[in-house]
């Protein structure tokens, strides 16, 4: 009987272990379904839209584990839009959620902030720090910003609007009894205790969540911490280098420190002579007698055009959508601001009709057309004018030579009569334009006609082989199918 009991106990233990294993497998599978593979890519993250913000994070070892600091920068344009409403307190809410690799929640915090006019005057916006205690490994970070739009009627509460971003964050662990923090990119620092910012080793610093330098900050500043666990104090050495896209060192610095268990180094490197683009900051730290150095590398960018600093990331992507091929557009969306600036600089330089001058007439014309399209062809609920059919044609070819517009067509100028005339002049398929009524087709329509020397659309590469430019004629037919002012392209000779 005892032997049978012992067998039962052993079997129970085995079943229990199997149940635990199956439970962990199910939990991991659930975590994989909970944590999507797609995301914004490596930090930092940039969010466009009405509530634009930037996100970065850096982990720092301390005596009780690892502290992950999440930095959120609220852009000046976002603060200005919030501060425009003077009738009620202006505020926004930030929510931070951190989960481990199994999907379990580690932190879920939210905080509300009030916007004051002074927040919009600093030029860099408002930077907010969230310290989160965690462990080394891969985590899932989600940052959401909720604002409240102005109510349509006095006394009503505005409708909330939320922008979010979510992706993976890796927290490094100890290496051979030593630890090296992430690289914390800094916007500015001060030794004055009265300065607004965050304390770091006796200094007050403002992090740079965009990791962007150049026009408004031509000196890269960063901070890192290193420590030796349970070892006698020894002298430290460190090297910091900036590498370009080709892996070449463009600027660097190095130093040493007295024997100690910890090392804290503020870095300052001049980037005034570096071109727009992406760069890597590489840091090595070691103590005398170490067989190898601790290494950290982080990506950042340099930009020299005001648009790269001030424009919403979504505006930049919207313009690139009209210029780049789909495969190039997807890669472009994951680039840092300075890298995007470099891509667009090369794009417009190839199309510059007068490279000896400071102005690029083709680029200026494109931006003016985009602005006009957004103001003229956008409709509430239909999206931005630049993405309408009329907006796209206008951006590509400009103002038509002639416009035939029929808001309320008469019997002798109906859509059917216009289609008949177009087909008679050009042997092309009309497509899905057909008479939807029993009698005369009275749908509003417009015909745009381009004649003469028609310039190439901006997305066309002028270096590609093509036929000599000649006088030609382009015709575009737009139809308001639903009588809502949404004119769709239904025929063209392009």
Short mmCIF file of C-alpha atoms in Angstrom, two decimals:
data_model
loop_
_atom_site.label_atom_id
_atom_site.label_comp_id
_atom_site.label_asym_id
_atom_site.label_seq_id
_atom_site.Cartn_x
_atom_site.Cartn_y
_atom_site.Cartn_z
CA UNK A 1 0.00 0.00 0.00
CA UNK A 2 2.82 2.35 0.82
CA UNK A 3 4.53 1.53 -2.45
CA UNK A 4 1.30 2.34 -4.33
CA UNK A 5 0.98 5.61 -2.42
CA UNK A 6 4.53 6.50 -3.30
CA UNK A 7 3.80 5.80 -6.95
CA UNK A 8 0.73 7.97 -6.82
CA UNK A 9 2.75 10.79 -5.26
CA UNK A 10 5.44 10.49 -7.92
CA UNK A 11 2.83 10.48 -10.66
CA UNK A 12 1.17 13.53 -9.14
CA UNK A 13 4.47 15.35 -9.12
CA UNK A 14 5.03 14.44 -12.77
CA UNK A 15 1.52 15.51 -13.71
CA UNK A 16 1.98 18.72 -11.81
CA UNK A 17 5.29 19.43 -13.62
CA UNK A 18 3.67 18.66 -16.96
CA UNK A 19 0.77 20.94 -16.10
CA UNK A 20 3.19 23.73 -15.21
CA UNK A 21 5.09 23.22 -18.46
CA UNK A 22 1.90 23.22 -20.48
CA UNK A 23 0.73 26.30 -18.60
CA UNK A 24 3.97 28.12 -19.36
CA UNK A 25 3.75 27.11 -23.01
CA UNK A 26 0.18 28.35 -23.21
CA UNK A 27 1.17 31.55 -21.46
CA UNK A 28 4.05 32.07 -23.86
CA UNK A 29 1.74 31.39 -26.81
CA UNK A 30 -0.76 33.86 -25.40
CA UNK A 31 2.02 36.36 -24.93
CA UNK A 32 3.07 35.94 -28.56
CA UNK A 33 -0.47 36.66 -29.67
CA UNK A 34 -0.73 39.50 -27.17
CA UNK A 35 2.55 41.09 -28.16
CA UNK A 36 2.48 41.75 -31.94
CA UNK A 37 5.71 41.38 -33.90
CA UNK A 38 5.13 44.56 -35.82
CA UNK A 39 6.11 47.79 -34.16
CA UNK A 40 7.82 51.12 -34.68
CA UNK A 41 11.30 49.56 -34.65
CA UNK A 42 14.18 50.58 -32.38
CA UNK A 43 13.96 53.63 -30.14
CA UNK A 44 13.43 56.53 -30.39
CA UNK A 45 9.82 56.59 -31.58
CA UNK A 46 8.06 59.57 -33.17
CA UNK A 47 4.29 59.99 -33.26
CA UNK A 48 2.56 62.45 -35.57
CA UNK A 49 -1.08 63.44 -35.67
CA UNK A 50 -2.94 65.99 -33.59
CA UNK A 51 -1.09 64.99 -30.41
CA UNK A 52 2.49 64.59 -31.64
CA UNK A 53 5.16 63.38 -29.24
CA UNK A 54 8.49 61.55 -29.13
CA UNK A 55 9.56 58.62 -26.93
CA UNK A 56 12.94 57.31 -25.80
CA UNK A 57 14.12 55.16 -22.91
CA UNK A 58 17.38 54.34 -21.13
CA UNK A 59 18.08 51.81 -18.37
CA UNK A 60 20.44 52.45 -15.45
CA UNK A 61 21.66 49.85 -12.94
CA UNK A 62 21.44 50.74 -9.27
CA UNK A 63 21.78 49.02 -5.90
CA UNK A 64 18.30 47.45 -6.06
CA UNK A 65 18.15 46.33 -9.70
CA UNK A 66 17.52 48.24 -12.91
CA UNK A 67 15.69 51.52 -13.41
CA UNK A 68 14.17 52.05 -16.85
CA UNK A 69 13.64 55.74 -17.50
CA UNK A 70 11.03 56.50 -20.17
CA UNK A 71 11.24 60.01 -21.66
CA UNK A 72 8.33 61.61 -23.48
CA UNK A 73 8.74 64.87 -25.35
CA UNK A 74 5.59 66.86 -26.15
CA UNK A 75 6.36 68.95 -29.22
CA UNK A 76 5.86 72.75 -29.22
CA UNK A 77 3.19 72.51 -31.94
CA UNK A 78 1.17 70.13 -29.77
CA UNK A 79 1.49 72.40 -26.73
CA UNK A 80 0.51 75.44 -28.77
CA UNK A 81 -2.64 73.74 -30.06
CA UNK A 82 -3.59 72.80 -26.50
CA UNK A 83 -2.89 76.31 -25.21
CA UNK A 84 -5.14 77.96 -27.81
CA UNK A 85 -8.31 77.20 -25.86
CA UNK A 86 -8.47 79.82 -23.09
CA UNK A 87 -12.02 79.03 -21.97
CA UNK A 88 -11.13 75.97 -19.90
CA UNK A 89 -7.99 74.48 -18.31
CA UNK A 90 -5.74 72.94 -20.92
CA UNK A 91 -4.39 69.53 -20.08
CA UNK A 92 -3.34 66.18 -21.49
CA UNK A 93 -2.85 62.70 -20.04
CA UNK A 94 0.09 60.37 -20.57
CA UNK A 95 -0.28 56.63 -19.99
CA UNK A 96 2.66 54.22 -19.77
CA UNK A 97 2.32 50.44 -19.87
CA UNK A 98 5.30 48.08 -19.52
CA UNK A 99 4.91 44.32 -19.95
CA UNK A 100 7.44 41.49 -19.79
CA UNK A 101 8.12 38.89 -22.49
CA UNK A 102 5.19 36.75 -21.28
CA UNK A 103 2.72 39.63 -21.53
CA UNK A 104 2.40 40.14 -17.77
CA UNK A 105 1.97 43.75 -16.73
CA UNK A 106 4.89 45.25 -14.80
CA UNK A 107 3.77 48.87 -14.76
CA UNK A 108 0.56 50.60 -15.81
CA UNK A 109 0.66 54.25 -14.85
CA UNK A 110 -0.99 57.44 -16.00
CA UNK A 111 -0.59 61.08 -15.13
CA UNK A 112 -2.39 64.25 -16.13
CA UNK A 113 -0.53 67.47 -16.94
CA UNK A 114 -1.71 71.04 -17.27
CA UNK A 115 -0.48 73.14 -20.17
CA UNK A 116 0.60 76.69 -19.42
CA UNK A 117 1.66 79.38 -21.94
CA UNK A 118 5.22 79.08 -20.64
CA UNK A 119 5.45 75.49 -21.85
CA UNK A 120 5.32 76.68 -25.46
CA UNK A 121 8.02 79.32 -25.11
CA UNK A 122 11.10 77.15 -24.60
CA UNK A 123 11.39 76.00 -28.19
CA UNK A 124 12.01 72.33 -27.34
CA UNK A 125 8.64 71.56 -25.81
CA UNK A 126 7.92 69.69 -22.59
CA UNK A 127 9.90 66.60 -21.52
CA UNK A 128 8.40 64.21 -18.98
CA UNK A 129 10.23 61.37 -17.21
CA UNK A 130 8.67 58.11 -16.01
CA UNK A 131 11.03 55.96 -13.84
CA UNK A 132 10.05 52.26 -13.93
CA UNK A 133 11.69 49.55 -11.82
CA UNK A 134 12.25 46.43 -13.94
CA UNK A 135 14.59 43.54 -14.78
CA UNK A 136 16.95 42.82 -17.67
CA UNK A 137 15.34 41.34 -20.76
CA UNK A 138 12.92 42.17 -23.57
CA UNK A 139 9.87 44.22 -22.60
CA UNK A 140 6.88 45.68 -24.40
CA UNK A 141 6.37 49.42 -23.91
CA UNK A 142 3.22 51.32 -24.82
CA UNK A 143 2.92 55.11 -24.54
CA UNK A 144 -0.39 56.89 -25.09
CA UNK A 145 -1.25 60.57 -25.04
CA UNK A 146 -4.86 61.69 -24.66
CA UNK A 147 -6.00 65.23 -25.32
CA UNK A 148 -9.47 66.69 -25.39
CA UNK A 149 -10.68 68.60 -28.43
CA UNK A 150 -12.59 71.83 -27.93
CA UNK A 151 -16.34 71.27 -27.64
CA UNK A 152 -18.52 72.50 -30.48
CA UNK A 153 -20.92 74.19 -28.05
CA UNK A 154 -20.20 76.20 -24.92
CA UNK A 155 -20.67 74.19 -21.76
CA UNK A 156 -20.09 70.83 -23.43
CA UNK A 157 -17.05 68.66 -22.82
CA UNK A 158 -14.69 68.18 -25.73
CA UNK A 159 -14.18 64.79 -27.36
CA UNK A 160 -11.02 62.91 -26.22
CA UNK A 161 -8.39 62.07 -28.81
CA UNK A 162 -5.62 59.51 -28.22
CA UNK A 163 -2.34 58.85 -30.04
CA UNK A 164 -0.33 55.73 -29.10
CA UNK A 165 2.87 53.92 -29.94
CA UNK A 166 4.00 50.46 -28.84
CA UNK A 167 7.16 48.46 -29.38
CA UNK A 168 9.94 46.38 -27.87
CA UNK A 169 12.51 47.69 -25.41
CA UNK A 170 15.54 45.64 -24.37
CA UNK A 171 17.03 46.20 -20.90
CA UNK A 172 20.66 44.95 -20.79
CA UNK A 173 21.94 42.89 -17.85
CA UNK A 174 25.35 42.48 -16.14
CA UNK A 175 28.36 41.23 -18.11
CA UNK A 176 31.07 39.35 -16.24
CA UNK A 177 30.33 41.01 -12.93
CA UNK A 178 30.19 44.50 -14.48
CA UNK A 179 27.35 46.71 -15.64
CA UNK A 180 27.06 49.48 -18.22
CA UNK A 181 23.95 51.61 -18.59
CA UNK A 182 22.25 52.58 -21.79
CA UNK A 183 23.37 55.83 -23.40
CA UNK A 184 21.13 58.70 -22.33
CA UNK A 185 20.97 61.44 -24.95
CA UNK A 186 20.80 64.92 -23.44
CA UNK A 187 19.35 68.15 -24.79
CA UNK A 188 20.96 70.45 -22.25
CA UNK A 189 22.39 70.38 -18.74
CA UNK A 190 23.05 72.81 -15.93
CA UNK A 191 24.77 72.82 -12.55
CA UNK A 192 22.12 75.15 -11.15
CA UNK A 193 19.66 73.46 -8.74
CA UNK A 194 17.00 75.98 -9.74
CA UNK A 195 16.92 74.81 -13.36
CA UNK A 196 13.93 72.75 -14.45
CA UNK A 197 15.03 69.24 -15.38
CA UNK A 198 16.09 65.89 -13.92
CA UNK A 199 18.87 65.16 -11.45
CA UNK A 200 21.79 63.12 -12.74
CA UNK A 201 25.01 62.94 -10.72
CA UNK A 202 24.75 66.43 -9.26
CA UNK A 203 23.73 68.00 -12.58
CA UNK A 204 20.33 69.01 -13.88
CA UNK A 205 19.73 67.57 -17.36
CA UNK A 206 16.93 67.65 -19.93
CA UNK A 207 16.88 64.41 -21.99
CA UNK A 208 16.63 64.49 -25.78
CA UNK A 209 13.99 61.83 -26.61
CA UNK A 210 14.26 62.60 -30.34
CA UNK A 211 18.04 61.91 -30.36
CA UNK A 212 18.19 64.78 -32.85
CA UNK A 213 21.09 67.23 -33.13
CA UNK A 214 22.25 69.81 -35.65
CA UNK A 215 20.36 73.03 -36.34
CA UNK A 216 19.28 73.85 -32.77
CA UNK A 217 21.87 71.76 -30.91
CA UNK A 218 25.16 71.26 -32.75
CA UNK A 219 26.85 69.54 -29.80
CA UNK A 220 25.94 65.98 -28.91
CA UNK A 221 25.54 65.45 -25.18
CA UNK A 222 25.08 62.08 -23.53
CA UNK A 223 25.52 60.37 -20.15
CA UNK A 224 26.42 56.80 -19.22
CA UNK A 225 27.09 54.90 -15.96
CA UNK A 226 29.35 51.90 -15.38
CA UNK A 227 29.85 49.81 -12.26
CA UNK A 228 31.93 46.84 -11.06
CA UNK A 229 29.94 44.49 -8.83
CA UNK A 230 31.68 43.29 -5.66
CA UNK A 231 35.17 44.16 -6.84
CA UNK A 232 37.91 46.28 -5.33
CA UNK A 233 38.09 49.83 -6.71
CA UNK A 234 40.31 50.15 -9.79
CA UNK A 235 41.04 53.01 -12.21
CA UNK A 236 38.60 53.46 -15.12
CA UNK A 237 39.17 54.23 -18.79
CA UNK A 238 36.53 55.13 -21.37
CA UNK A 239 36.29 55.99 -25.07
CA UNK A 240 33.37 57.65 -26.88
CA UNK A 241 33.19 57.78 -30.69
CA UNK A 242 30.69 58.94 -33.28
CA UNK A 243 30.55 56.78 -36.42
CA UNK A 244 28.91 57.73 -39.70
CA UNK A 245 26.82 55.45 -41.93
CA UNK A 246 30.02 54.00 -43.44
CA UNK A 247 31.39 53.08 -40.01
CA UNK A 248 34.05 55.80 -40.07
CA UNK A 249 34.86 57.70 -36.88
CA UNK A 250 34.04 61.39 -37.39
CA UNK A 251 34.55 62.70 -33.86
CA UNK A 252 35.48 61.20 -30.50
CA UNK A 253 36.78 61.67 -26.98
CA UNK A 254 38.34 59.59 -24.23
CA UNK A 255 39.21 59.89 -20.59
CA UNK A 256 40.12 58.20 -17.33
CA UNK A 257 38.88 58.24 -13.75
CA UNK A 258 40.30 57.49 -10.32
CA UNK A 259 39.84 54.05 -8.73
CA UNK A 260 36.18 53.50 -7.85
CA UNK A 261 33.44 50.90 -8.10
CA UNK A 262 31.32 53.17 -10.30
CA UNK A 263 31.95 55.53 -13.19
CA UNK A 264 29.71 58.30 -14.45
CA UNK A 265 30.67 60.21 -17.59
CA UNK A 266 28.97 63.17 -19.32
CA UNK A 267 29.93 63.29 -23.01
CA UNK A 268 30.06 66.40 -25.20
CA UNK A 269 31.02 66.04 -28.88
CA UNK A 270 30.97 68.77 -31.55
CA UNK A 271 28.77 67.91 -34.56
CA UNK A 272 28.84 71.31 -36.27
CA UNK A 273 30.77 69.96 -39.29
CA UNK A 274 28.76 66.77 -39.79
CA UNK A 275 26.28 66.42 -42.66
CA UNK A 276 22.65 65.49 -42.21
CA UNK A 277 22.13 61.78 -41.74
CA UNK A 278 22.26 58.91 -39.26
CA UNK A 279 25.13 58.26 -36.87
CA UNK A 280 26.06 55.86 -34.07
CA UNK A 281 27.39 56.84 -30.67
CA UNK A 282 29.71 54.09 -29.41
CA UNK A 283 31.00 53.98 -25.85
CA UNK A 284 33.54 51.59 -24.30
CA UNK A 285 34.42 51.48 -20.60
CA UNK A 286 36.82 49.25 -18.69
CA UNK A 287 38.98 49.07 -15.57
CA UNK A 288 42.69 48.36 -15.37
CA UNK A 289 43.21 44.61 -15.55
CA UNK A 290 39.99 43.84 -17.44
CA UNK A 291 40.31 41.44 -20.34
CA UNK A 292 37.64 43.23 -22.39
CA UNK A 293 35.67 46.47 -22.37
CA UNK A 294 31.98 46.99 -21.83
CA UNK A 295 30.33 48.30 -25.00
CA UNK A 296 27.19 50.26 -25.76
CA UNK A 297 26.08 51.67 -29.12
CA UNK A 298 23.03 53.81 -29.90
CA UNK A 299 21.73 55.45 -33.05
CA UNK A 300 20.94 59.16 -33.47
CA UNK A 301 20.67 61.67 -36.30
CA UNK A 302 21.79 65.13 -37.38
CA UNK A 303 19.50 67.52 -39.29
CA UNK A 304 20.07 71.09 -40.49
CA UNK A 305 16.72 72.07 -42.00
CA UNK A 306 14.04 73.67 -39.85
CA UNK A 307 11.36 71.38 -41.34
CA UNK A 308 13.16 68.33 -39.90
CA UNK A 309 12.82 69.84 -36.44
CA UNK A 310 9.46 71.57 -36.56
CA UNK A 311 7.24 69.62 -38.96
CA UNK A 312 5.04 66.83 -37.72
CA UNK A 313 6.51 63.40 -38.62
CA UNK A 314 3.20 62.57 -40.28
CA UNK A 315 3.47 65.61 -42.57
CA UNK A 316 6.91 64.44 -43.70
CA UNK A 317 5.58 60.93 -44.38
CA UNK A 318 2.57 62.30 -46.25
CA UNK A 319 4.81 64.25 -48.60
CA UNK A 320 7.13 61.28 -49.08
CA UNK A 321 4.09 59.17 -50.01
CA UNK A 322 3.63 61.34 -53.12
CA UNK A 323 7.30 61.15 -54.10
CA UNK A 324 8.74 57.72 -53.26
CA UNK A 325 8.05 54.21 -54.51
CA UNK A 326 6.12 51.97 -52.05
CA UNK A 327 9.18 49.92 -51.06
CA UNK A 328 11.25 53.08 -50.53
CA UNK A 329 8.41 54.73 -48.63
CA UNK A 330 8.22 51.87 -46.11
CA UNK A 331 11.96 52.11 -45.42
CA UNK A 332 11.75 55.91 -45.27
CA UNK A 333 9.14 55.76 -42.48
CA UNK A 334 11.61 53.97 -40.17
CA UNK A 335 14.42 56.48 -40.64
CA UNK A 336 15.46 59.10 -38.09
CA UNK A 337 14.71 62.75 -38.96
CA UNK A 338 18.26 63.47 -40.13
CA UNK A 339 18.25 60.36 -42.33
CA UNK A 340 14.93 61.40 -43.86
CA UNK A 341 16.38 64.84 -44.52
CA UNK A 342 19.34 63.29 -46.30
CA UNK A 343 17.09 61.11 -48.51
CA UNK A 344 14.89 64.06 -49.49
CA UNK A 345 17.92 66.30 -50.08
CA UNK A 346 19.29 63.78 -52.59
CA UNK A 347 15.82 63.42 -54.17
CA UNK A 348 15.40 67.16 -54.75
CA UNK A 349 19.04 67.76 -55.70
CA UNK A 350 18.59 65.40 -58.65
CA UNK A 351 15.64 67.51 -59.83
CA UNK A 352 17.09 70.98 -59.17
CA UNK A 353 17.00 72.99 -62.44
CA UNK A 354 19.55 75.50 -61.11
CA UNK A 355 21.93 73.75 -58.70
CA UNK A 356 24.23 76.78 -58.66
CA UNK A 357 21.62 78.74 -56.67
CA UNK A 358 20.40 78.30 -53.09
CA UNK A 359 16.80 77.80 -54.19
CA UNK A 360 15.36 74.58 -55.59
CA UNK A 361 12.45 75.71 -57.76
CA UNK A 362 11.01 72.21 -58.23
CA UNK A 363 10.89 71.56 -54.48
CA UNK A 364 9.40 74.99 -53.76
CA UNK A 365 6.73 74.42 -56.41
CA UNK A 366 5.87 71.01 -54.96
CA UNK A 367 5.44 72.41 -51.42
CA UNK A 368 3.25 75.26 -52.68
CA UNK A 369 1.07 72.82 -54.60
CA UNK A 370 0.72 70.57 -51.53
CA UNK A 371 -0.35 73.55 -49.44
CA UNK A 372 -2.86 74.65 -52.10
CA UNK A 373 -4.25 71.12 -52.47
CA UNK A 374 -4.80 70.78 -48.72
CA UNK A 375 -6.59 74.12 -48.58
CA UNK A 376 -8.67 73.68 -51.73
CA UNK A 377 -9.55 70.00 -52.12
CA UNK A 378 -9.85 68.73 -48.56
CA UNK A 379 -13.30 68.01 -47.17
CA UNK A 380 -14.47 67.15 -43.67
CA UNK A 381 -14.54 63.38 -43.33
CA UNK A 382 -12.73 62.85 -46.65
CA UNK A 383 -9.14 63.38 -45.53
CA UNK A 384 -6.45 65.80 -46.61
CA UNK A 385 -6.76 67.50 -49.98
CA UNK A 386 -3.32 66.29 -51.10
CA UNK A 387 -4.65 62.72 -51.18
CA UNK A 388 -7.82 63.50 -53.13
CA UNK A 389 -7.84 62.71 -56.85
CA UNK A 390 -7.94 66.41 -57.70
CA UNK A 391 -5.17 67.13 -55.21
CA UNK A 392 -2.87 64.46 -56.64
CA UNK A 393 -3.33 65.68 -60.21
CA UNK A 394 -2.79 69.31 -59.17
CA UNK A 395 0.41 68.43 -57.26
CA UNK A 396 1.77 66.51 -60.25
CA UNK A 397 0.89 68.99 -63.01
CA UNK A 398 -0.13 72.26 -61.41
CA UNK A 399 -2.94 74.53 -62.57
CA UNK A 400 -4.79 73.30 -65.69
CA UNK A 401 -4.73 75.30 -68.90
CA UNK A 402 -8.52 75.03 -69.08
CA UNK A 403 -11.27 73.84 -66.73
CA UNK A 404 -14.75 72.78 -67.82
CA UNK A 405 -16.89 72.83 -64.70
CA UNK A 406 -20.53 71.79 -64.50
CA UNK A 407 -21.98 72.07 -61.00
CA UNK A 408 -25.57 71.64 -62.22
CA UNK A 409 -25.21 70.29 -65.77
CA UNK A 410 -27.71 71.46 -68.36
CA UNK A 411 -29.26 69.14 -70.91
CA UNK A 412 -26.65 69.92 -73.55
CA UNK A 413 -23.68 69.76 -71.15
CA UNK A 414 -24.36 66.55 -69.25
CA UNK A 415 -21.75 64.03 -68.21
CA UNK A 416 -22.89 61.72 -70.99
CA UNK A 417 -22.30 64.41 -73.63
CA UNK A 418 -18.87 65.16 -72.19
CA UNK A 419 -17.89 61.49 -72.21
CA UNK A 420 -19.02 61.23 -75.84
CA UNK A 421 -16.79 64.17 -76.78
CA UNK A 422 -13.79 62.77 -74.89
CA UNK A 423 -14.07 59.35 -76.51
CA UNK A 424 -14.35 60.96 -79.93
CA UNK A 425 -11.07 62.83 -79.37
CA UNK A 426 -9.11 59.98 -77.77
CA UNK A 427 -9.65 56.25 -78.26
CA UNK A 428 -9.47 55.15 -74.63
CA UNK A 429 -11.64 53.18 -72.22
CA UNK A 430 -13.87 55.43 -70.16
CA UNK A 431 -13.88 53.05 -67.21
CA UNK A 432 -16.77 52.86 -64.76
CA UNK A 433 -18.29 56.21 -65.68
CA UNK A 434 -21.81 55.38 -66.77
CA UNK A 435 -25.26 56.91 -66.70
CA UNK A 436 -26.79 56.18 -63.31
CA UNK A 437 -30.12 57.84 -63.99
CA UNK A 438 -33.09 57.09 -66.21
CA UNK A 439 -32.82 60.43 -68.02
CA UNK A 440 -29.98 62.88 -68.49
CA UNK A 441 -26.96 62.31 -66.26
CA UNK A 442 -26.92 65.36 -63.98
CA UNK A 443 -23.95 64.45 -61.76
CA UNK A 444 -21.56 67.39 -61.21
CA UNK A 445 -18.22 67.00 -62.96
CA UNK A 446 -15.07 68.86 -63.95
CA UNK A 447 -12.75 68.40 -66.88
CA UNK A 448 -9.13 69.58 -66.48
CA UNK A 449 -7.17 70.16 -69.69
CA UNK A 450 -3.39 70.63 -69.83
CA UNK A 451 -1.83 71.79 -73.08
CA UNK A 452 1.60 72.96 -74.14
CA UNK A 453 4.96 72.23 -72.54
CA UNK A 454 3.87 70.13 -69.55
CA UNK A 455 6.64 69.68 -66.96
CA UNK A 456 7.45 66.24 -65.57
CA UNK A 457 5.71 65.31 -62.30
CA UNK A 458 8.06 65.68 -59.30
CA UNK A 459 8.25 61.93 -58.59
CA UNK A 460 9.68 61.18 -62.06
CA UNK A 461 13.45 60.70 -62.09
CA UNK A 462 14.79 63.12 -64.76
CA UNK A 463 17.94 61.02 -65.20
CA UNK A 464 15.99 58.04 -66.57
CA UNK A 465 15.90 57.60 -70.37
CA UNK A 466 12.76 59.10 -71.84
CA UNK A 467 11.44 60.56 -75.06
CA UNK A 468 12.21 64.24 -75.78
CA UNK A 469 9.69 66.56 -74.19
CA UNK A 470 7.17 67.88 -76.69
CA UNK A 471 3.92 69.78 -76.73
CA UNK A 472 1.12 67.49 -75.66
CA UNK A 473 -2.34 67.42 -74.22
CA UNK A 474 -3.63 65.86 -70.98
CA UNK A 475 -7.29 65.55 -70.02
CA UNK A 476 -8.70 64.53 -66.63
CA UNK A 477 -12.40 63.96 -65.88
CA UNK A 478 -13.55 64.18 -62.24
CA UNK A 479 -17.09 63.16 -61.23
CA UNK A 480 -18.93 63.94 -57.99
CA UNK A 481 -20.64 60.55 -57.67
CA UNK A 482 -22.52 61.24 -54.44
CA UNK A 483 -23.12 64.99 -54.76
CA UNK A 484 -20.93 65.56 -51.68
CA UNK A 485 -18.14 67.60 -53.26
CA UNK A 486 -15.90 64.51 -53.50
CA UNK A 487 -14.77 64.56 -57.13
CA UNK A 488 -13.23 61.24 -58.18
CA UNK A 489 -11.01 60.73 -61.22
CA UNK A 490 -12.95 58.70 -63.76
CA UNK A 491 -11.05 59.28 -67.01
CA UNK A 492 -7.67 60.60 -68.10
CA UNK A 493 -5.38 60.61 -71.10
CA UNK A 494 -2.27 60.38 -68.90
#
